[in-house]
Short mmCIF file of C-alpha atoms in Angstrom, two decimals:
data_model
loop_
_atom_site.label_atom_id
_atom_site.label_comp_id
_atom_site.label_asym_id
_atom_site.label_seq_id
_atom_site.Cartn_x
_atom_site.Cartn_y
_atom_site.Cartn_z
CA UNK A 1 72.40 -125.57 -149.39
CA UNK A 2 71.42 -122.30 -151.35
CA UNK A 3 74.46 -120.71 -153.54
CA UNK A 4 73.90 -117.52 -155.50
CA UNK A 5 73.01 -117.24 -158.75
CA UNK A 6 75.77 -116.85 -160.97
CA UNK A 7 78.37 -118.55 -163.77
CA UNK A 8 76.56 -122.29 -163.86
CA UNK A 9 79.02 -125.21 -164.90
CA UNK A 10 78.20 -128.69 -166.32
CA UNK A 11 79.46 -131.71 -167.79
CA UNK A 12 80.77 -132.91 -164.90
CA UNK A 13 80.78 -137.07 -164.12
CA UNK A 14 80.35 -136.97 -160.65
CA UNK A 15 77.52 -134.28 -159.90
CA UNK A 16 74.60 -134.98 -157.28
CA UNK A 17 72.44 -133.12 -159.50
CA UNK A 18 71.63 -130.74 -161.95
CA UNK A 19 69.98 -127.33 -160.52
CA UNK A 20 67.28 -126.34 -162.23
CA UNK A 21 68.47 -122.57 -162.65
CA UNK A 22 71.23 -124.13 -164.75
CA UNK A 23 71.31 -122.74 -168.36
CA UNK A 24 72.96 -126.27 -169.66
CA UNK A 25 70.94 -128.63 -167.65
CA UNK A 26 72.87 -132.55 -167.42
CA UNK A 27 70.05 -134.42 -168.49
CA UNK A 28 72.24 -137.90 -168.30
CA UNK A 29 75.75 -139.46 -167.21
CA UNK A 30 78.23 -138.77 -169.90
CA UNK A 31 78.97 -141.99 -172.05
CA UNK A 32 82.92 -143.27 -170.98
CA UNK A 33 85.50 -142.61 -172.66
CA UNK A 34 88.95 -144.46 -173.72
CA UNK A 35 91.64 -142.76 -171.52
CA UNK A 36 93.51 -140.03 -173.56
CA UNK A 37 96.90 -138.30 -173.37
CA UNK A 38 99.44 -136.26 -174.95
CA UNK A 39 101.17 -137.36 -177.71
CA UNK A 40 104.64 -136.27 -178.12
CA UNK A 41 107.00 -135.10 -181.46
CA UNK A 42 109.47 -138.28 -180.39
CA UNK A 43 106.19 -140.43 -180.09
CA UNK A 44 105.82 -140.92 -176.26
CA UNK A 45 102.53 -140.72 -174.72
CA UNK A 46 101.93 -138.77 -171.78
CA UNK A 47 98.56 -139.97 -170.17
CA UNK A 48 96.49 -136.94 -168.95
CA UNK A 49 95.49 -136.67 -165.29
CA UNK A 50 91.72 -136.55 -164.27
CA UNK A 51 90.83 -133.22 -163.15
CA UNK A 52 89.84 -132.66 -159.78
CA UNK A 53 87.45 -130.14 -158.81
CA UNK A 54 87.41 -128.70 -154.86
CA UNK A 55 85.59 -125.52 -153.07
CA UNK A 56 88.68 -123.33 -154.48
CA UNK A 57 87.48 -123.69 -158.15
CA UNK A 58 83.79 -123.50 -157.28
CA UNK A 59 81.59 -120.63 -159.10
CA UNK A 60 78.71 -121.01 -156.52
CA UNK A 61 76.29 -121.12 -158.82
CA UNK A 62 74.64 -124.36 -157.88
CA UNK A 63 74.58 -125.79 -161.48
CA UNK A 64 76.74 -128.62 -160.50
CA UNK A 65 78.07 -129.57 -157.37
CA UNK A 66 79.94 -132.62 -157.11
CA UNK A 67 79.80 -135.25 -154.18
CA UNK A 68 84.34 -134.24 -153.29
CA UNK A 69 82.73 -130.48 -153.44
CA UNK A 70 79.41 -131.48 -150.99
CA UNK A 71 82.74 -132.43 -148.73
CA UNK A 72 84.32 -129.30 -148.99
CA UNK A 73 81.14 -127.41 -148.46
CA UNK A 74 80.30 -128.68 -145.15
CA UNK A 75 83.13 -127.31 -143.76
CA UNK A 76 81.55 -123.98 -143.75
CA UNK A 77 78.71 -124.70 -142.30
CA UNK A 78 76.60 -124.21 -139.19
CA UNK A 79 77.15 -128.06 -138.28
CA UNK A 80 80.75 -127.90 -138.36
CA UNK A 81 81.06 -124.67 -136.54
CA UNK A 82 79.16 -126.67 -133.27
CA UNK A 83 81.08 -129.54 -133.68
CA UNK A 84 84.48 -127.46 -133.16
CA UNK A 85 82.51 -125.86 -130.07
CA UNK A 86 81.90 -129.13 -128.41
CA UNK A 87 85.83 -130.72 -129.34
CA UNK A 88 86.94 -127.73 -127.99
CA UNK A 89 84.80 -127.52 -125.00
CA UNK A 90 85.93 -131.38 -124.58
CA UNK A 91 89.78 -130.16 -124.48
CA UNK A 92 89.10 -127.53 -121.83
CA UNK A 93 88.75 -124.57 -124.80
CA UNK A 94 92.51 -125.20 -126.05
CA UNK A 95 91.32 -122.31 -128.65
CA UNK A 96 90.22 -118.85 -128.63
CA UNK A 97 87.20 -118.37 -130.56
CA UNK A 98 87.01 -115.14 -132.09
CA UNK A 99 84.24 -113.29 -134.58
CA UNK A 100 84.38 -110.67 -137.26
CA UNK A 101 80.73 -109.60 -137.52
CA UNK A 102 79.84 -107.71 -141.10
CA UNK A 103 76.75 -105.01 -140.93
CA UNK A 104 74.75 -106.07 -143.53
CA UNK A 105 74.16 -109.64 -141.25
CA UNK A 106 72.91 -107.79 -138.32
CA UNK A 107 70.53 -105.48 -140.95
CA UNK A 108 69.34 -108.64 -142.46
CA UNK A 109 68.62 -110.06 -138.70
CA UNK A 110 67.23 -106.98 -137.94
CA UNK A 111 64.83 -107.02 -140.99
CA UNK A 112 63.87 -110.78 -140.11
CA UNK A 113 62.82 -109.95 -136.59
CA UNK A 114 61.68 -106.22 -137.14
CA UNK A 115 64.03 -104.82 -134.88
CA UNK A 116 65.88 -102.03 -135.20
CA UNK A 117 69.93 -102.95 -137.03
CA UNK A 118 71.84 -101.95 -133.70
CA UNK A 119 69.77 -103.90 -131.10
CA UNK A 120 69.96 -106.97 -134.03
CA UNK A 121 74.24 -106.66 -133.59
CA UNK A 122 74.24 -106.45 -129.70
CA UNK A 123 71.98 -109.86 -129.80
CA UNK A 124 74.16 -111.51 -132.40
CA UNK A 125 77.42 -110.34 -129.90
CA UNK A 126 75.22 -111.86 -127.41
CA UNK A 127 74.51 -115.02 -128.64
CA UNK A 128 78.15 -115.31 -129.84
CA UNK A 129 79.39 -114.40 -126.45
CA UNK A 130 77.06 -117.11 -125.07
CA UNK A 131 78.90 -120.13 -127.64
CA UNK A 132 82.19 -119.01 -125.59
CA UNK A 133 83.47 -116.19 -128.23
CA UNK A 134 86.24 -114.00 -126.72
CA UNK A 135 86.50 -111.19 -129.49
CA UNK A 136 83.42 -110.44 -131.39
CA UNK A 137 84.24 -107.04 -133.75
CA UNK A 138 83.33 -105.49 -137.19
CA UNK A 139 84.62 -105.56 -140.35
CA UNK A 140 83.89 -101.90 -140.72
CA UNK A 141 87.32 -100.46 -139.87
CA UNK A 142 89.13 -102.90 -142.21
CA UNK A 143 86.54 -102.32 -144.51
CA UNK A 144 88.42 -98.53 -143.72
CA UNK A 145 91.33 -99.99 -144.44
CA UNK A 146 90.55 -101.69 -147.55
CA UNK A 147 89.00 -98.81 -149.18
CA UNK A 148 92.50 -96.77 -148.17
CA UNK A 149 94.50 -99.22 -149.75
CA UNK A 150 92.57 -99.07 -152.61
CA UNK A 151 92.63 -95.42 -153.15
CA UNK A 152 96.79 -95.69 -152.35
CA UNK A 153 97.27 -98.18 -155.48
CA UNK A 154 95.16 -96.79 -157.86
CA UNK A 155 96.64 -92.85 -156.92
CA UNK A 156 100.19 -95.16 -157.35
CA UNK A 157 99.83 -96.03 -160.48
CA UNK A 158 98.50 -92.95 -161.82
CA UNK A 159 101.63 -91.05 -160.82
CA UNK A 160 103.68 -93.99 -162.53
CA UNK A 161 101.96 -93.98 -166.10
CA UNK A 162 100.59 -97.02 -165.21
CA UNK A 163 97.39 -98.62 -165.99
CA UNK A 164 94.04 -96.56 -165.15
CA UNK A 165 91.43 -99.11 -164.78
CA UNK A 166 91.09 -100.56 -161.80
CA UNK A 167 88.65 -103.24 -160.88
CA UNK A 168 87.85 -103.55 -156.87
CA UNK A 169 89.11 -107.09 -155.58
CA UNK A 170 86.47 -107.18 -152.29
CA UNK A 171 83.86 -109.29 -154.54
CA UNK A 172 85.51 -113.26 -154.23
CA UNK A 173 82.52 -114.60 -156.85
CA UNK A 174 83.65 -111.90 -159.36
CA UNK A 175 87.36 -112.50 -158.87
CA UNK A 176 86.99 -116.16 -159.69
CA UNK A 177 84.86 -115.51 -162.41
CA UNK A 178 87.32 -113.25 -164.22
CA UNK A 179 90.26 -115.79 -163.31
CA UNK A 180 88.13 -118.99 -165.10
CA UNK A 181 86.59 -116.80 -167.99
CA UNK A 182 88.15 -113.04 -168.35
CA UNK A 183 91.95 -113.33 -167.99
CA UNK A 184 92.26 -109.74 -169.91
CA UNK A 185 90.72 -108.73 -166.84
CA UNK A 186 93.34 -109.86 -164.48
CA UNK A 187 95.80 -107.26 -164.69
CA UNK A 188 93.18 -104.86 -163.96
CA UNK A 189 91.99 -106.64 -160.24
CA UNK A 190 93.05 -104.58 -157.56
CA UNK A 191 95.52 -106.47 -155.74
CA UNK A 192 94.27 -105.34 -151.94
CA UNK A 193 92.36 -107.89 -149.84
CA UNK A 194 88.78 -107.86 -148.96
CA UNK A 195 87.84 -106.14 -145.70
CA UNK A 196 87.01 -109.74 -144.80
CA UNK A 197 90.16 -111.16 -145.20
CA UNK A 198 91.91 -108.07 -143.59
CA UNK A 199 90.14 -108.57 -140.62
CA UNK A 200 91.14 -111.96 -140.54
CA UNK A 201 94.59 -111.18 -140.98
CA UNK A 202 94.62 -108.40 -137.79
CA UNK A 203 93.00 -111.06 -135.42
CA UNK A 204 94.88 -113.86 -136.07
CA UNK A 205 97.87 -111.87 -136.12
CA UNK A 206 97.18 -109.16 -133.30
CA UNK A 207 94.12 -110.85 -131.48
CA UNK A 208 95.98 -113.75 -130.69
CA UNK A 209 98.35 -111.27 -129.06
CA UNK A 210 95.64 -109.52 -127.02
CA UNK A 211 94.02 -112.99 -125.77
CA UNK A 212 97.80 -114.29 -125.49
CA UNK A 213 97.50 -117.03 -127.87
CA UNK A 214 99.55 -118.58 -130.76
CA UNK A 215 97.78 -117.67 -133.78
CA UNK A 216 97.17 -121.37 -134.10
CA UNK A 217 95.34 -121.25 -131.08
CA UNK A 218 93.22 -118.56 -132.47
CA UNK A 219 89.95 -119.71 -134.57
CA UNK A 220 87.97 -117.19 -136.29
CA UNK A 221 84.81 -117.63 -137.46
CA UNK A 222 83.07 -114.58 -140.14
CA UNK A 223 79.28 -113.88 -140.48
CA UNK A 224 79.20 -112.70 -144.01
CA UNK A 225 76.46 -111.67 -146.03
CA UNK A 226 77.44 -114.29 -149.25
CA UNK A 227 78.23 -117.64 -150.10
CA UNK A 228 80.42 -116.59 -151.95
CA UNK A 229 82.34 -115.73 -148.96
CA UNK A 230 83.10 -119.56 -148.30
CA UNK A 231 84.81 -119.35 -151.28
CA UNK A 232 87.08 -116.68 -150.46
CA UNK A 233 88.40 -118.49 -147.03
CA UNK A 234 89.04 -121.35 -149.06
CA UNK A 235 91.46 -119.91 -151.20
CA UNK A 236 95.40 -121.06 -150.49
CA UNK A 237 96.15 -117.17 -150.76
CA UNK A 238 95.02 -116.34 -148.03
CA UNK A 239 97.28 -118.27 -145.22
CA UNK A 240 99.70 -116.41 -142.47
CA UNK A 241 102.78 -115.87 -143.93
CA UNK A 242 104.56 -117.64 -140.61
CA UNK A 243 102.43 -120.97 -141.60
CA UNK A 244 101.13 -121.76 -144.55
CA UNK A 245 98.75 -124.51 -142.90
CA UNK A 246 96.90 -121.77 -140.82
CA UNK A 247 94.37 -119.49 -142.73
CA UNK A 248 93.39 -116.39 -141.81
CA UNK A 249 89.40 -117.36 -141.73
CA UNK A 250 88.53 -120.75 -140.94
CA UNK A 251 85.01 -120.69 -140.75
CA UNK A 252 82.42 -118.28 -142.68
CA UNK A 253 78.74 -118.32 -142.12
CA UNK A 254 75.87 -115.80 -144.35
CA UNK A 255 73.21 -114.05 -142.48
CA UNK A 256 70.91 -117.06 -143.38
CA UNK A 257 72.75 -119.16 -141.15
CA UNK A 258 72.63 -117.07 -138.45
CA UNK A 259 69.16 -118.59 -138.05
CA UNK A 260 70.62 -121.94 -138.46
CA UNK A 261 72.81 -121.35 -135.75
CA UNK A 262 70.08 -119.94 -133.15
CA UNK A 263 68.41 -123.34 -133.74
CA UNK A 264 71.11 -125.23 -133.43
CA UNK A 265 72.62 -123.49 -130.38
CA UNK A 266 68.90 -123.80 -128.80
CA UNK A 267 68.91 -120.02 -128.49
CA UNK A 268 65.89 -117.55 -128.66
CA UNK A 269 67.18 -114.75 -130.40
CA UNK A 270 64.71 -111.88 -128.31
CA UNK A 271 65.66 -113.85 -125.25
CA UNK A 272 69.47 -112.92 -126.02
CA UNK A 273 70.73 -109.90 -123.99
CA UNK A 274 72.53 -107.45 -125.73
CA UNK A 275 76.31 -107.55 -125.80
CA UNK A 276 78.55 -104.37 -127.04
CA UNK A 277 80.98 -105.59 -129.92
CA UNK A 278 84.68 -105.28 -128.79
CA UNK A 279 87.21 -103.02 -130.01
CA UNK A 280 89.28 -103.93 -133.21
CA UNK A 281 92.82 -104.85 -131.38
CA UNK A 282 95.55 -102.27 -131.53
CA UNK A 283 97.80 -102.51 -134.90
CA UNK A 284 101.38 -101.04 -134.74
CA UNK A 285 102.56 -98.74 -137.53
CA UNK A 286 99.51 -97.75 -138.78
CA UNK A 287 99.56 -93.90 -139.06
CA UNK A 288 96.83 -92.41 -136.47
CA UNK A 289 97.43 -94.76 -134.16
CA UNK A 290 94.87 -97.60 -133.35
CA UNK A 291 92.11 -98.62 -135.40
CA UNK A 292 89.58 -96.67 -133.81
CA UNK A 293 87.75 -93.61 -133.59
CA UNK A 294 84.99 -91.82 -132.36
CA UNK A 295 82.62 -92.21 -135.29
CA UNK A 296 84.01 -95.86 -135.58
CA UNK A 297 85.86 -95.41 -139.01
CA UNK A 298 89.84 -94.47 -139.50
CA UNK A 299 89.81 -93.72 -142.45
CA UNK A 300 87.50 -93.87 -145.88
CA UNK A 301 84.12 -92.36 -146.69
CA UNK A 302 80.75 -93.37 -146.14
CA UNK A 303 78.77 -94.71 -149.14
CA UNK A 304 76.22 -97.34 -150.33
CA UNK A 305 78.31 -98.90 -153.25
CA UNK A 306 81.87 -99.67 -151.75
CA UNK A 307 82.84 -96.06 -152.09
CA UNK A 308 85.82 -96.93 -154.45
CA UNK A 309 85.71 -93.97 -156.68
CA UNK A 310 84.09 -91.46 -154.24
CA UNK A 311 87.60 -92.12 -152.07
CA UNK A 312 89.83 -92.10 -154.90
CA UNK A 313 88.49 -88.55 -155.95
CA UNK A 314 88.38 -87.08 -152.81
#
C-alpha cells in the first residue's frame, strides 16, 4: 500500500522492509541488546517497557512499517470495508451505512475517466448507493464550518492579547509531525477539527437521528483524498463524547481506492447511473438555520488554498 512521502522513520526491529525513498535505509536487523532500565537514587531498578508502535504514531511515510502496523493498516482498507458489507448484509443490515464524500475524490475520478467532476460525484453516489449506503453527502459545508471556526479563534485571541500565529489543524500528517518533532509548534495548532472529522461528528450524531439509529448503529465510511487521512480516524481524540469506544469515522478510503473498490464491488463505473448526493442533516443551534444553502456553502469563502487567511481578513 502507497503512503505519502513525508517524515521517514527507522531503526525499528520488527519492520517488513525498508522503502527505498527512505533517507536512513535499514540495511540489517539491529544486533540484541541486554534489557535496560532506570536506575534509581535509592538503587532500585526500574526495567523499561518495549515500545509499541500502532497506526496512531505512524508518519505515513513508508520508511518503516512494522508487521503490528500492516495490522492496523488493513483496517482502512477497501477489503475491510466489503467485509463489513457482507457481515452486515448477513445480520439483515443491523447498521446504517453512511458516506461523507470530499471533492477533490470525485475531481480525481473525474480526471481518471475524462469526465466532467459533477457527473464523476453523481456516479460515485451511485455506486455507493448501490453497496446499500443510506446518506452519501459532502464535506464541503463542514469544510464551511471549519473555516468559521477557524476565523472565530484566531479573531478570539486577537481581542484577548493572545498569541497571533496560528497554524491550521485540517492537515492530520502535519499535526503529527509537529507533535513527534516541533513541540514549539504546538501551542500554535489551531485547536478546530478537520472538515473531515466535523462531518463525522454531525452524522454520527444527527444522521443517526434522521435514519433513526443509535449512533452505534451508524457506520461511516470517508473518501478522502490522503493517506494521511487513515491516520486522522485513528486517533483516540476523535471518539463521541457519549462513548468513548465509538469514533466518529470508522472507515477512510483515498481517491485511489475508489478504483479498488469498483473492482472489488464488480462495478463498471460508466455503467453506474448517477445519484444526487443528499442533504447534510439538519443541526440545531447553529445560527442560519440548517446547513444548507442555495450555492451549497453556509458560511466561508471560496479559495484554492484552505482560505484560512482570506476568511480571517474578510
Amino acid at each position: 500500500m502507497a503512503f505519502s512521502a513525508g517524515i521517514k522513520l527507522s531503526g525499528l526491529d520488527d519492520f517488513i522492509a525498508p522503502s527505498q525513498a527512505c533517507i536512513k535505509p535499514v540495511e540489517s536487523l539491529p544486533a540484541a541488546r541486554a534489557a535496560r532500565g532506570i536506575i534509581h537514587v535509592e538503587g532500585s531498578v526500574e526495567a523499561l517497557v518495549p515500545a509499541k508502535i500502532t497506526l496512531n504514531d505512524c508518519l505515513a511515510c513508508s520508511g518503516c512499517i512494522t508487521s503490528a502496523e500492516s495490522v492496523l493498516i488493513t483496517q482502512q482498507s477497501v477489503g475491510e470495508l466489503m467485509s463489513w458489507l457482507a457481515a452486515n448484509k448477513e445480520a439483515g443490515g443491523s447498521k446504517a451505512l453512511v458516506v461523507s464524500l470530499s471533492p477533490q475524490c470525485w475531481a480525481s475520478v473525474a480526471a481518471h475517466f475524462a469526465i466532467p467532476p459533477t457527473e464523476a460525484a453523481g456516479r460515485i453516489v451511485g455506486m455507493l448507493k448501490a453497496l446499500g449506503a443510506a446518506l452519501v453527502v459532502d464535506v464541503a459545508l463542514a469544510r464551511d464550518l471549519s473555516l468559521h471556526e477557524s476565523c472565530a479563534e484566531y479573531v478570539g485571541r486577537v481581542h484577548q492579547g493572545g498569541e497571533r500565529t496560528l497554524l491550521a489543524s485540517a492537515c492530520p500528517g502535519w499535526v503529527c509531525y509537529a507533535e513527534k518533532t516541533q513541540h514549539s509548534a504546538i501551542p500554535h495548532i489551531s485547536t478546530v477539527k478537520s472538515p473531515q472529522q466535523i462531518t463525522g461528528s454531525l452524522l454520527k450524531r444527527h444522521a443517526a437521528k434522521l435514519l433513526g439509529r443509535d449512533p452505534s448503529e451508524v457506520y461511516h465510511l470517508a473518501l478522502m483524498p490522503c493517506f494521511d487521512k487513515k491516520l486522522e480516524a485513528s486517533r483516540d481524540d476523535f471518539t463521541l463524547p457519549s462513548n468513548a469506544e465509538l469514533r466518529e469515522v470508522d472507515l477512510v478510503l483515498t481517491s485511489a481506492e475508489i478504483l479498488d473498490l469498483l473492482s472489488a464491488a464488480s462495478l463498471h463505473f460508466l455503467s453506474i447511473p448517477p445519484s444526487p448526493l443528499d442533504p447534510m442533516p439538519l443541526v440545531p443551534g447553529i445560527p442560519g438555520g440548517p446547513l444548507t444553502s442555495p450555492d451549497g456553502r453556509a458560511w466561508g469563502v471560496g479559495g484554492v488554498s484552505g482560505s484560512f487567511a482570506e476568511e480571517v481578513f474578510r
